[in-house]
mmCIF file of C-alpha atoms in Angstrom:
data_model
loop_
_atom_site.group_PDB
_atom_site.id
_atom_site.type_symbol
_atom_site.label_atom_id
_atom_site.label_comp_id
_atom_site.label_asym_id
_atom_site.label_seq_id
_atom_site.Cartn_x
_atom_site.Cartn_y
_atom_site.Cartn_z
ATOM 1 C CA MET A 194 -130.467 5.525 44.719
ATOM 2 C CA PRO A 195 -127.129 7.401 44.654
ATOM 3 C CA HIS A 196 -123.832 5.910 45.617
ATOM 4 C CA THR A 197 -122.391 7.710 48.546
ATOM 5 C CA TYR A 198 -118.967 8.706 49.418
ATOM 6 C CA TYR A 199 -116.596 10.910 51.720
ATOM 7 C CA ASP A 200 -114.018 13.237 50.293
ATOM 8 C CA PHE A 201 -111.142 13.842 52.398
ATOM 9 C CA PHE A 202 -108.504 16.545 51.439
ATOM 10 C CA ALA A 203 -111.220 17.479 48.845
ATOM 11 C CA GLY A 204 -109.393 20.451 47.462
ATOM 12 C CA GLY A 205 -111.762 22.023 44.906
ATOM 13 C CA GLY A 206 -113.855 18.848 44.634
ATOM 14 C CA MET A 207 -112.336 17.146 41.573
ATOM 15 C CA ALA A 208 -112.853 13.605 42.788
ATOM 16 C CA GLY A 209 -116.576 14.455 43.011
ATOM 17 C CA LEU A 210 -116.584 15.610 39.629
ATOM 18 C CA GLY A 211 -115.014 12.545 38.411
ATOM 19 C CA LEU A 212 -117.382 10.134 40.288
ATOM 20 C CA GLY A 213 -120.473 12.205 38.672
ATOM 21 C CA SER A 214 -124.023 12.761 39.339
ATOM 22 C CA GLU A 215 -124.951 9.208 40.382
ATOM 23 C CA TRP A 216 -122.690 9.673 43.650
ATOM 24 C CA GLN A 217 -123.582 11.827 46.733
ATOM 25 C CA CYS A 218 -121.097 13.306 49.027
ATOM 26 C CA LEU A 219 -122.082 12.822 52.688
ATOM 27 C CA PHE A 220 -119.047 14.546 53.910
ATOM 28 C CA ALA A 221 -115.752 16.391 52.605
ATOM 29 C CA ASN A 222 -113.048 18.225 54.274
ATOM 30 C CA ASP A 223 -110.091 20.370 53.540
ATOM 31 C CA ILE A 224 -107.821 22.684 55.568
ATOM 32 C CA ASP A 225 -107.266 25.361 52.808
ATOM 33 C CA ALA A 226 -109.919 28.052 52.983
ATOM 34 C CA LYS A 227 -109.340 29.156 49.316
ATOM 35 C CA LYS A 228 -109.730 25.586 48.059
ATOM 36 C CA ALA A 229 -112.895 25.253 50.248
ATOM 37 C CA ALA A 230 -114.295 28.647 48.588
ATOM 38 C CA SER A 231 -113.803 27.023 45.011
ATOM 39 C CA TYR A 232 -115.354 23.564 46.339
ATOM 40 C CA ARG A 233 -118.611 25.549 47.520
ATOM 41 C CA ALA A 234 -118.798 27.507 44.426
ATOM 42 C CA ASN A 235 -118.647 24.519 42.140
ATOM 43 C CA HIS A 236 -120.769 22.065 44.247
ATOM 44 C CA HIS A 237 -124.123 23.574 44.965
ATOM 45 C CA GLY A 238 -122.805 25.567 47.897
ATOM 46 C CA GLY A 239 -120.917 22.517 49.415
ATOM 47 C CA ASN A 240 -122.662 22.334 52.606
ATOM 48 C CA GLU A 241 -121.012 18.789 53.312
ATOM 49 C CA LEU A 242 -117.633 20.434 53.394
ATOM 50 C CA LEU A 243 -116.093 20.951 56.649
ATOM 51 C CA LEU A 244 -113.079 23.459 56.611
ATOM 52 C CA LYS A 245 -111.076 21.882 59.265
ATOM 53 C CA ASP A 246 -107.598 19.984 59.839
ATOM 54 C CA VAL A 247 -108.326 16.256 59.281
ATOM 55 C CA ALA A 248 -106.562 15.605 62.638
ATOM 56 C CA MET A 249 -109.008 17.669 64.223
ATOM 57 C CA VAL A 250 -112.145 16.035 62.770
ATOM 58 C CA THR A 251 -114.469 13.931 64.980
ATOM 59 C CA LEU A 252 -116.401 10.806 64.097
ATOM 60 C CA ASP A 253 -119.377 12.925 65.237
ATOM 61 C CA GLU A 254 -118.806 15.326 62.281
ATOM 62 C CA ILE A 255 -119.136 12.656 59.701
ATOM 63 C CA PRO A 256 -122.651 11.437 59.075
ATOM 64 C CA GLY A 257 -124.052 8.314 57.850
ATOM 65 C CA THR A 258 -122.312 5.353 56.277
ATOM 66 C CA ALA A 259 -120.558 5.786 52.792
ATOM 67 C CA ASP A 260 -119.916 3.375 49.915
ATOM 68 C CA LEU A 261 -116.602 4.979 49.130
ATOM 69 C CA VAL A 262 -113.970 7.017 51.122
ATOM 70 C CA TRP A 263 -111.719 8.806 48.649
ATOM 71 C CA ALA A 264 -108.616 10.493 50.086
ATOM 72 C CA SER A 265 -105.830 12.473 48.052
ATOM 73 C CA PHE A 266 -103.671 13.042 51.121
ATOM 74 C CA PRO A 267 -100.777 15.564 50.774
ATOM 75 C CA CYS A 268 -97.996 14.415 48.580
ATOM 76 C CA GLN A 269 -95.077 16.839 49.437
ATOM 77 C CA ASP A 270 -93.128 14.468 51.828
ATOM 78 C CA LEU A 271 -93.512 11.517 49.373
ATOM 79 C CA SER A 272 -92.598 13.422 45.915
ATOM 80 C CA LEU A 273 -89.205 13.532 44.283
ATOM 81 C CA ALA A 274 -89.182 17.413 45.042
ATOM 82 C CA GLY A 275 -89.728 16.993 48.861
ATOM 83 C CA ARG A 276 -87.319 15.993 51.465
ATOM 84 C CA GLY A 277 -87.880 12.353 51.571
ATOM 85 C CA GLU A 278 -89.406 12.463 55.139
ATOM 86 C CA GLY A 279 -92.384 10.141 53.715
ATOM 87 C CA LEU A 280 -95.315 9.454 56.088
ATOM 88 C CA ALA A 281 -93.246 10.803 59.053
ATOM 89 C CA GLY A 282 -93.295 14.159 57.421
ATOM 90 C CA LYS A 283 -95.606 16.983 58.814
ATOM 91 C CA ARG A 284 -97.807 17.215 55.374
ATOM 92 C CA SER A 285 -97.927 13.413 54.078
ATOM 93 C CA GLY A 286 -98.064 12.357 57.711
ATOM 94 C CA MET A 287 -101.727 13.452 57.604
ATOM 95 C CA PHE A 288 -102.548 10.057 56.359
ATOM 96 C CA LYS A 289 -102.406 8.691 60.040
ATOM 97 C CA PRO A 290 -104.988 10.905 61.515
ATOM 98 C CA PHE A 291 -107.125 10.265 58.326
ATOM 99 C CA TRP A 292 -106.695 6.505 58.702
ATOM 100 C CA GLN A 293 -107.522 6.674 62.524
ATOM 101 C CA LEU A 294 -110.921 8.167 61.404
ATOM 102 C CA VAL A 295 -111.322 5.077 59.141
ATOM 103 C CA ARG A 296 -110.643 2.818 62.134
ATOM 104 C CA ASP A 297 -112.949 4.698 64.284
ATOM 105 C CA LEU A 298 -115.762 4.395 61.570
ATOM 106 C CA HIS A 299 -115.127 0.725 61.601
ATOM 107 C CA ALA A 300 -115.241 0.542 65.519
ATOM 108 C CA ALA A 301 -118.646 2.364 65.284
ATOM 109 C CA GLY A 302 -120.220 0.019 62.869
ATOM 110 C CA ARG A 303 -119.936 2.324 60.065
ATOM 111 C CA GLY A 304 -116.742 1.163 58.117
ATOM 112 C CA PRO A 305 -116.892 2.267 54.412
ATOM 113 C CA LYS A 306 -117.419 -0.483 51.749
ATOM 114 C CA MET A 307 -114.588 0.974 49.737
ATOM 115 C CA VAL A 308 -111.477 3.074 50.368
ATOM 116 C CA ALA A 309 -109.320 4.680 47.543
ATOM 117 C CA VAL A 310 -106.247 6.620 48.413
ATOM 118 C CA GLU A 311 -104.363 8.693 45.772
ATOM 119 C CA ASN A 312 -100.886 9.897 45.937
ATOM 120 C CA VAL A 313 -97.794 10.794 43.667
ATOM 121 C CA TYR A 314 -95.734 7.697 42.248
ATOM 122 C CA GLY A 315 -92.796 8.438 44.950
ATOM 123 C CA ALA A 316 -95.428 6.740 47.327
ATOM 124 C CA ILE A 317 -94.144 3.370 46.122
ATOM 125 C CA THR A 318 -90.606 4.017 46.817
ATOM 126 C CA SER A 319 -90.508 6.335 49.594
ATOM 127 C CA ASN A 320 -88.260 5.226 52.581
ATOM 128 C CA GLY A 321 -87.164 2.187 50.582
ATOM 129 C CA GLY A 322 -90.747 1.066 50.191
ATOM 130 C CA ARG A 323 -91.418 1.189 53.953
ATOM 131 C CA ASP A 324 -94.129 3.830 53.542
ATOM 132 C CA PHE A 325 -95.784 1.605 50.723
ATOM 133 C CA ALA A 326 -95.916 -1.260 53.108
ATOM 134 C CA THR A 327 -97.305 0.930 55.843
ATOM 135 C CA LEU A 328 -100.237 1.802 53.652
ATOM 136 C CA ALA A 329 -100.681 -1.790 52.633
ATOM 137 C CA ALA A 330 -100.657 -2.908 56.387
ATOM 138 C CA SER A 331 -103.368 -0.033 57.068
ATOM 139 C CA PHE A 332 -105.612 -1.514 54.561
ATOM 140 C CA SER A 333 -105.008 -5.356 55.425
ATOM 141 C CA GLY A 334 -105.301 -4.550 59.123
ATOM 142 C CA LEU A 335 -109.014 -3.644 58.629
ATOM 143 C CA GLY A 336 -109.821 -6.459 56.455
ATOM 144 C CA TYR A 337 -109.854 -4.960 52.856
ATOM 145 C CA HIS A 338 -108.810 -6.985 50.053
ATOM 146 C CA PHE A 339 -106.753 -4.312 48.352
ATOM 147 C CA GLY A 340 -104.149 -3.401 45.462
ATOM 148 C CA ALA A 341 -102.692 -0.729 43.905
ATOM 149 C CA VAL A 342 -102.200 0.647 40.473
ATOM 150 C CA VAL A 343 -100.482 3.512 38.638
ATOM 151 C CA VAL A 344 -102.557 5.574 36.168
ATOM 152 C CA ASP A 345 -101.286 8.335 34.084
ATOM 153 C CA ALA A 346 -103.562 11.047 33.141
ATOM 154 C CA VAL A 347 -101.930 11.070 29.724
ATOM 155 C CA HIS A 348 -104.386 8.220 28.623
ATOM 156 C CA PHE A 349 -107.166 10.749 28.999
ATOM 157 C CA LEU A 350 -105.728 14.331 28.906
ATOM 158 C CA PRO A 351 -102.617 15.847 27.270
ATOM 159 C CA GLN A 352 -100.792 15.981 30.441
ATOM 160 C CA SER A 353 -98.076 13.517 31.904
ATOM 161 C CA ARG A 354 -99.439 12.896 35.351
ATOM 162 C CA PRO A 355 -98.776 9.241 36.822
ATOM 163 C CA ARG A 356 -100.266 8.827 40.025
ATOM 164 C CA PHE A 357 -100.681 6.011 42.530
ATOM 165 C CA PHE A 358 -103.930 4.577 43.738
ATOM 166 C CA ILE A 359 -104.511 2.065 46.474
ATOM 167 C CA ILE A 360 -107.854 0.666 46.484
ATOM 168 C CA GLY A 361 -109.451 -1.509 49.169
ATOM 169 C CA ILE A 362 -112.774 -3.319 49.114
ATOM 170 C CA SER A 363 -114.394 -4.612 52.371
ATOM 171 C CA GLY A 364 -113.697 -8.201 52.982
ATOM 172 C CA ASP A 365 -117.497 -9.070 53.205
ATOM 173 C CA LEU A 366 -118.308 -7.897 49.730
ATOM 174 C CA ARG A 367 -117.799 -9.929 46.362
ATOM 175 C CA VAL A 368 -115.525 -8.420 43.812
ATOM 176 C CA PRO A 369 -116.539 -9.031 40.094
ATOM 177 C CA ASP A 370 -114.292 -11.495 38.380
ATOM 178 C CA THR A 371 -113.595 -8.819 35.609
ATOM 179 C CA CYS A 372 -111.985 -6.397 38.078
ATOM 180 C CA THR A 373 -109.014 -8.722 39.160
ATOM 181 C CA GLN A 374 -106.350 -10.637 37.261
ATOM 182 C CA GLU A 375 -103.924 -13.370 38.410
ATOM 183 C CA ALA A 376 -100.775 -11.286 37.666
ATOM 184 C CA PRO A 377 -99.664 -7.803 37.309
ATOM 185 C CA SER A 378 -100.194 -5.979 33.946
ATOM 186 C CA SER A 379 -97.427 -3.764 32.461
ATOM 187 C CA ILE A 380 -99.817 -0.820 31.893
ATOM 188 C CA TRP A 381 -100.906 -0.514 35.441
ATOM 189 C CA HIS A 382 -98.525 -2.055 37.508
ATOM 190 C CA PRO A 383 -94.797 -0.842 36.969
ATOM 191 C CA PRO A 384 -91.717 -2.476 38.082
ATOM 192 C CA ALA A 385 -91.467 -0.357 41.305
ATOM 193 C CA LEU A 386 -95.085 -1.457 42.438
ATOM 194 C CA ILE A 387 -94.189 -5.159 41.753
ATOM 195 C CA GLU A 388 -91.087 -4.811 43.729
ATOM 196 C CA GLY A 389 -93.172 -3.117 46.647
ATOM 197 C CA HIS A 390 -95.651 -5.905 46.615
ATOM 198 C CA SER A 391 -92.720 -8.440 46.814
ATOM 199 C CA LEU A 392 -91.697 -6.567 50.243
ATOM 200 C CA LEU A 393 -95.051 -6.718 51.872
ATOM 201 C CA SER A 394 -95.727 -8.800 54.936
ATOM 202 C CA ALA A 395 -97.422 -12.207 54.456
ATOM 203 C CA ALA A 396 -100.770 -10.826 56.014
ATOM 204 C CA ALA A 397 -100.759 -7.918 53.415
ATOM 205 C CA LYS A 398 -99.980 -10.361 50.740
ATOM 206 C CA ALA A 399 -103.008 -12.575 51.509
ATOM 207 C CA ARG A 400 -105.289 -9.712 51.065
ATOM 208 C CA TRP A 401 -103.627 -8.279 48.024
ATOM 209 C CA VAL A 402 -105.483 -8.219 44.718
ATOM 210 C CA TRP A 403 -104.042 -7.340 41.069
ATOM 211 C CA TRP A 404 -106.653 -4.834 39.753
ATOM 212 C CA ASN A 405 -107.650 -5.500 36.139
ATOM 213 C CA LEU A 406 -108.357 -2.247 34.635
ATOM 214 C CA PRO A 407 -109.445 -1.853 30.692
ATOM 215 C CA VAL A 408 -107.140 -0.366 28.361
ATOM 216 C CA PRO A 409 -108.432 3.098 27.626
ATOM 217 C CA GLN A 410 -109.225 4.279 24.167
ATOM 218 C CA MET A 411 -106.646 6.286 22.143
ATOM 219 C CA ARG A 412 -106.912 9.822 23.610
ATOM 220 C CA GLU A 413 -107.869 12.440 20.809
ATOM 221 C CA THR A 414 -107.293 15.859 22.474
ATOM 222 C CA THR A 415 -103.775 17.368 22.258
ATOM 223 C CA LEU A 416 -102.078 20.356 23.957
ATOM 224 C CA SER A 417 -102.767 22.436 20.955
ATOM 225 C CA ASP A 418 -106.496 21.931 21.422
ATOM 226 C CA LEU A 419 -106.394 23.371 24.879
ATOM 227 C CA ILE A 420 -104.324 26.482 24.353
ATOM 228 C CA GLU A 421 -106.146 29.723 24.169
ATOM 229 C CA ASP A 422 -105.308 32.517 21.493
ATOM 230 C CA HIS A 423 -106.670 35.194 24.039
ATOM 231 C CA PRO A 424 -105.982 33.729 27.256
ATOM 232 C CA GLN A 425 -107.096 35.498 30.738
ATOM 233 C CA GLY A 426 -105.061 35.874 33.853
ATOM 234 C CA VAL A 427 -101.704 35.886 31.767
ATOM 235 C CA LYS A 428 -99.995 37.970 29.354
ATOM 236 C CA TRP A 429 -97.945 37.094 26.202
ATOM 237 C CA HIS A 430 -94.346 37.835 26.751
ATOM 238 C CA THR A 431 -92.535 40.621 25.283
ATOM 239 C CA VAL A 432 -89.934 39.974 22.240
ATOM 240 C CA SER A 433 -87.199 40.408 24.902
ATOM 241 C CA GLU A 434 -88.630 37.965 27.319
ATOM 242 C CA THR A 435 -89.115 35.199 24.780
ATOM 243 C CA LYS A 436 -85.557 35.834 23.503
ATOM 244 C CA TYR A 437 -84.288 35.373 27.068
ATOM 245 C CA LEU A 438 -85.862 32.045 27.219
ATOM 246 C CA LEU A 439 -84.298 31.255 23.825
ATOM 247 C CA ASP A 440 -80.971 32.286 24.802
ATOM 248 C CA MET A 441 -81.217 29.927 27.957
ATOM 249 C CA MET A 442 -81.611 27.053 25.627
ATOM 250 C CA THR A 443 -79.049 24.518 24.704
ATOM 251 C CA ASP A 444 -78.105 23.843 20.992
ATOM 252 C CA LEU A 445 -80.082 20.833 21.061
ATOM 253 C CA ASN A 446 -83.290 22.646 22.293
ATOM 254 C CA ARG A 447 -82.734 25.628 19.951
ATOM 255 C CA LYS A 448 -82.540 22.980 17.064
ATOM 256 C CA LYS A 449 -86.096 21.881 18.273
ATOM 257 C CA VAL A 450 -87.314 25.416 17.950
ATOM 258 C CA GLU A 451 -85.694 25.985 14.692
ATOM 259 C CA ALA A 452 -87.182 22.906 13.013
ATOM 260 C CA ALA A 453 -90.652 24.092 14.179
ATOM 261 C CA MET A 454 -90.265 27.287 12.457
ATOM 262 C CA LEU A 455 -89.256 25.616 9.222
ATOM 263 C CA LEU A 456 -92.571 23.739 9.345
ATOM 264 C CA GLY A 457 -94.502 27.005 8.610
ATOM 265 C CA THR A 458 -97.728 25.898 10.658
ATOM 266 C CA LYS A 459 -98.731 26.694 14.033
ATOM 267 C CA VAL A 460 -96.725 24.489 16.546
ATOM 268 C CA VAL A 461 -97.405 24.491 20.362
ATOM 269 C CA GLY A 462 -95.075 23.504 22.811
ATOM 270 C CA THR A 463 -93.942 23.693 26.407
ATOM 271 C CA ILE A 464 -90.868 25.222 28.207
ATOM 272 C CA TYR A 465 -89.427 24.270 31.626
ATOM 273 C CA ARG A 466 -86.559 25.733 33.518
ATOM 274 C CA ARG A 467 -84.155 23.338 34.763
ATOM 275 C CA THR A 468 -80.630 23.545 36.537
ATOM 276 C CA ARG A 469 -78.210 21.717 34.669
ATOM 277 C CA PRO A 470 -74.413 21.499 34.584
ATOM 278 C CA ASP A 471 -72.543 23.148 31.665
ATOM 279 C CA GLU A 472 -69.408 21.707 29.947
ATOM 280 C CA ASN A 473 -67.465 22.796 32.672
ATOM 281 C CA GLY A 474 -69.587 21.422 35.376
ATOM 282 C CA ILE A 475 -70.909 24.640 36.554
ATOM 283 C CA LYS A 476 -74.736 24.628 37.269
ATOM 284 C CA ARG A 477 -76.823 27.115 35.002
ATOM 285 C CA GLN A 478 -80.408 27.480 34.425
ATOM 286 C CA ARG A 479 -81.637 26.041 31.039
ATOM 287 C CA ALA A 480 -84.789 26.369 29.096
ATOM 288 C CA GLU A 481 -85.891 22.898 27.831
ATOM 289 C CA VAL A 482 -88.569 22.725 25.256
ATOM 290 C CA ARG A 483 -90.786 19.746 24.265
ATOM 291 C CA PHE A 484 -93.244 19.588 21.244
ATOM 292 C CA ASP A 485 -94.906 16.296 21.867
ATOM 293 C CA GLU A 486 -98.382 17.757 22.237
ATOM 294 C CA VAL A 487 -98.268 16.798 25.888
ATOM 295 C CA ALA A 488 -97.715 19.055 28.965
ATOM 296 C CA GLY A 489 -95.551 18.147 31.919
ATOM 297 C CA CYS A 490 -97.107 17.318 35.205
ATOM 298 C CA LEU A 491 -98.749 20.365 36.611
ATOM 299 C CA ARG A 492 -97.352 21.298 39.879
ATOM 300 C CA THR A 493 -98.214 24.029 42.499
ATOM 301 C CA PRO A 494 -96.725 27.347 41.592
ATOM 302 C CA GLY A 495 -93.931 27.425 44.297
ATOM 303 C CA GLY A 496 -91.315 29.237 41.851
ATOM 304 C CA GLY A 497 -90.963 30.055 38.232
ATOM 305 C CA SER A 498 -89.639 26.653 37.408
ATOM 306 C CA SER A 499 -92.892 24.990 38.729
ATOM 307 C CA ARG A 500 -95.240 27.099 36.429
ATOM 308 C CA GLN A 501 -95.096 25.890 32.885
ATOM 309 C CA THR A 502 -94.510 28.098 30.020
ATOM 310 C CA ILE A 503 -96.329 27.883 26.631
ATOM 311 C CA ILE A 504 -94.321 28.419 23.441
ATOM 312 C CA VAL A 505 -96.214 29.102 20.097
ATOM 313 C CA ILE A 506 -94.354 29.028 16.699
ATOM 314 C CA GLU A 507 -95.880 30.157 13.284
ATOM 315 C CA GLY A 508 -93.090 30.365 10.829
ATOM 316 C CA LYS A 509 -90.594 32.990 12.011
ATOM 317 C CA LYS A 510 -93.094 34.314 14.793
ATOM 318 C CA VAL A 511 -92.324 32.820 18.138
ATOM 319 C CA ARG A 512 -94.283 33.801 21.158
ATOM 320 C CA SER A 513 -94.073 32.696 24.860
ATOM 321 C CA ARG A 514 -96.217 33.168 28.057
ATOM 322 C CA LEU A 515 -97.071 31.353 31.188
ATOM 323 C CA LEU A 516 -99.900 28.577 31.224
ATOM 324 C CA SER A 517 -103.119 30.275 31.761
ATOM 325 C CA PRO A 518 -105.352 29.267 34.704
ATOM 326 C CA ARG A 519 -108.158 27.936 32.403
ATOM 327 C CA GLU A 520 -105.617 25.971 30.454
ATOM 328 C CA ALA A 521 -104.425 24.467 33.737
ATOM 329 C CA ALA A 522 -108.041 23.558 34.712
ATOM 330 C CA ALA A 523 -108.388 22.039 31.262
ATOM 331 C CA LEU A 524 -105.354 19.850 31.535
ATOM 332 C CA MET A 525 -107.040 18.450 34.862
ATOM 333 C CA GLY A 526 -110.205 17.602 32.844
ATOM 334 C CA LEU A 527 -112.300 20.401 34.699
ATOM 335 C CA PRO A 528 -115.159 21.801 32.673
ATOM 336 C CA LYS A 529 -115.099 25.167 31.250
ATOM 337 C CA THR A 530 -118.251 25.997 33.663
ATOM 338 C CA TYR A 531 -115.934 25.475 36.756
ATOM 339 C CA GLU A 532 -115.431 28.622 38.722
ATOM 340 C CA LEU A 533 -111.663 29.308 39.416
ATOM 341 C CA PRO A 534 -110.074 31.711 41.831
ATOM 342 C CA VAL A 535 -109.423 35.064 40.521
ATOM 343 C CA ARG A 536 -105.853 35.187 41.539
ATOM 344 C CA TYR A 537 -103.377 33.183 39.199
ATOM 345 C CA ASN A 538 -101.463 31.281 41.877
ATOM 346 C CA ASP A 539 -104.625 30.277 43.537
ATOM 347 C CA ALA A 540 -106.160 28.965 40.557
ATOM 348 C CA TYR A 541 -102.944 27.264 39.573
ATOM 349 C CA LYS A 542 -102.200 25.740 42.778
ATOM 350 C CA LEU A 543 -105.908 24.499 42.877
ATOM 351 C CA ALA A 544 -105.262 22.570 39.462
ATOM 352 C CA GLY A 545 -101.581 21.365 40.482
ATOM 353 C CA ASP A 546 -102.849 19.843 43.803
ATOM 354 C CA GLY A 547 -106.026 18.274 42.271
ATOM 355 C CA VAL A 548 -106.510 14.798 41.047
ATOM 356 C CA ALA A 549 -107.382 14.355 37.164
ATOM 357 C CA VAL A 550 -111.111 14.116 36.894
ATOM 358 C CA PRO A 551 -111.082 11.626 34.148
ATOM 359 C CA VAL A 552 -108.899 9.222 36.098
ATOM 360 C CA VAL A 553 -111.455 9.235 38.896
ATOM 361 C CA GLN A 554 -114.190 8.547 36.555
ATOM 362 C CA PHE A 555 -112.303 5.836 35.062
ATOM 363 C CA LEU A 556 -111.635 4.097 38.248
ATOM 364 C CA ALA A 557 -115.416 4.503 39.265
ATOM 365 C CA SER A 558 -116.536 2.873 36.021
ATOM 366 C CA SER A 559 -113.765 0.029 36.290
ATOM 367 C CA VAL A 560 -113.841 -0.925 40.064
ATOM 368 C CA PHE A 561 -116.276 1.179 42.249
ATOM 369 C CA GLU A 562 -119.446 0.944 40.495
ATOM 370 C CA PRO A 563 -118.993 -2.890 39.407
ATOM 371 C CA VAL A 564 -118.412 -3.658 42.976
ATOM 372 C CA ILE A 565 -121.451 -1.853 44.248
ATOM 373 C CA HIS A 566 -123.627 -3.180 41.367
ATOM 374 C CA LYS A 567 -122.519 -6.829 42.091
ATOM 375 C CA ASN A 568 -123.275 -6.497 45.704
ATOM 376 C CA ARG A 569 -126.483 -4.698 45.367
ATOM 377 C CA LEU A 570 -127.799 -7.537 42.980
ATOM 378 C CA ALA A 571 -126.666 -10.141 45.586
ATOM 379 C CA LEU A 572 -128.704 -8.301 48.279
ATOM 380 C CA VAL A 573 -131.878 -8.326 46.084
ATOM 381 C CA ALA A 574 -131.601 -11.937 45.093
#
């Protein structure tokens, strides 16, 4: 019998891919028609997907009762790049109508056994921690035992992508002892999260748990492994375009490039455009390069600085280009068989807005499935 879930703000369905074949999606929703098309193309038609604003979804449109509710609600107002409006913002404020649906499910006797909410790291500190306290109060108010973790996709993929996850388990379920610990751990509970916890209400703290996740095995895949020699959807820059990027570099970054050239082997790096003050305090656009075999966090392609540039050095030969759509998909853990949108920006946005597939798989094997297994065994006994 498969585990069941709802996928709110589903995008291209990456959460479902992470949960895997043992899970059945009873309901999914998104407001973006292009993402919905990708969801359906990669989820056997996606008949369970409702293309509709979550604020307009009614209880009658959500079938059955789910073991898990997954929600990757919009992050723009909680991110460092946003305006700091937090949960009061138009986009991140979509958490409120989503949570109203969770409350309605409980009122109808269909409360989900588990709820997992994903967002950017900034959700912990937004509005001085008040937004985090609001999220915590939402979980404790419905009787969930809950806790939060920060998981960086870099443990599984060559992309630096720390994300915040708050996970709640229904108060009438037993949680395996192996899933919790007495105190926070440095790998999953950064200082900002510990500080956020200290500011919670007594009621929220009473239901708080420190999730105990296993230490992942050492990642073997590097950025170079994912870079294509003959990419589709992008073209290699001309010599003059590459020179323009090199000329935008400070001496420190140029020396990194020169050191890579001296190696005489193929070296892959990434370039990011940043606005930095020069020696006179005048802000100028700079190109910064890194050669640590890890890509920066994928974001939506709102501008040139949001799209990562690849630099490939082989001795004196230096080439550059934008990250390809398929490479962006690989950095999110999507399989090569995943059908991407044809347009570059659509494909890049799909990846940049998504949740890393192996991170979902990790949480499922570490928390969701052990909880389900323990409680199903208890019911049988």
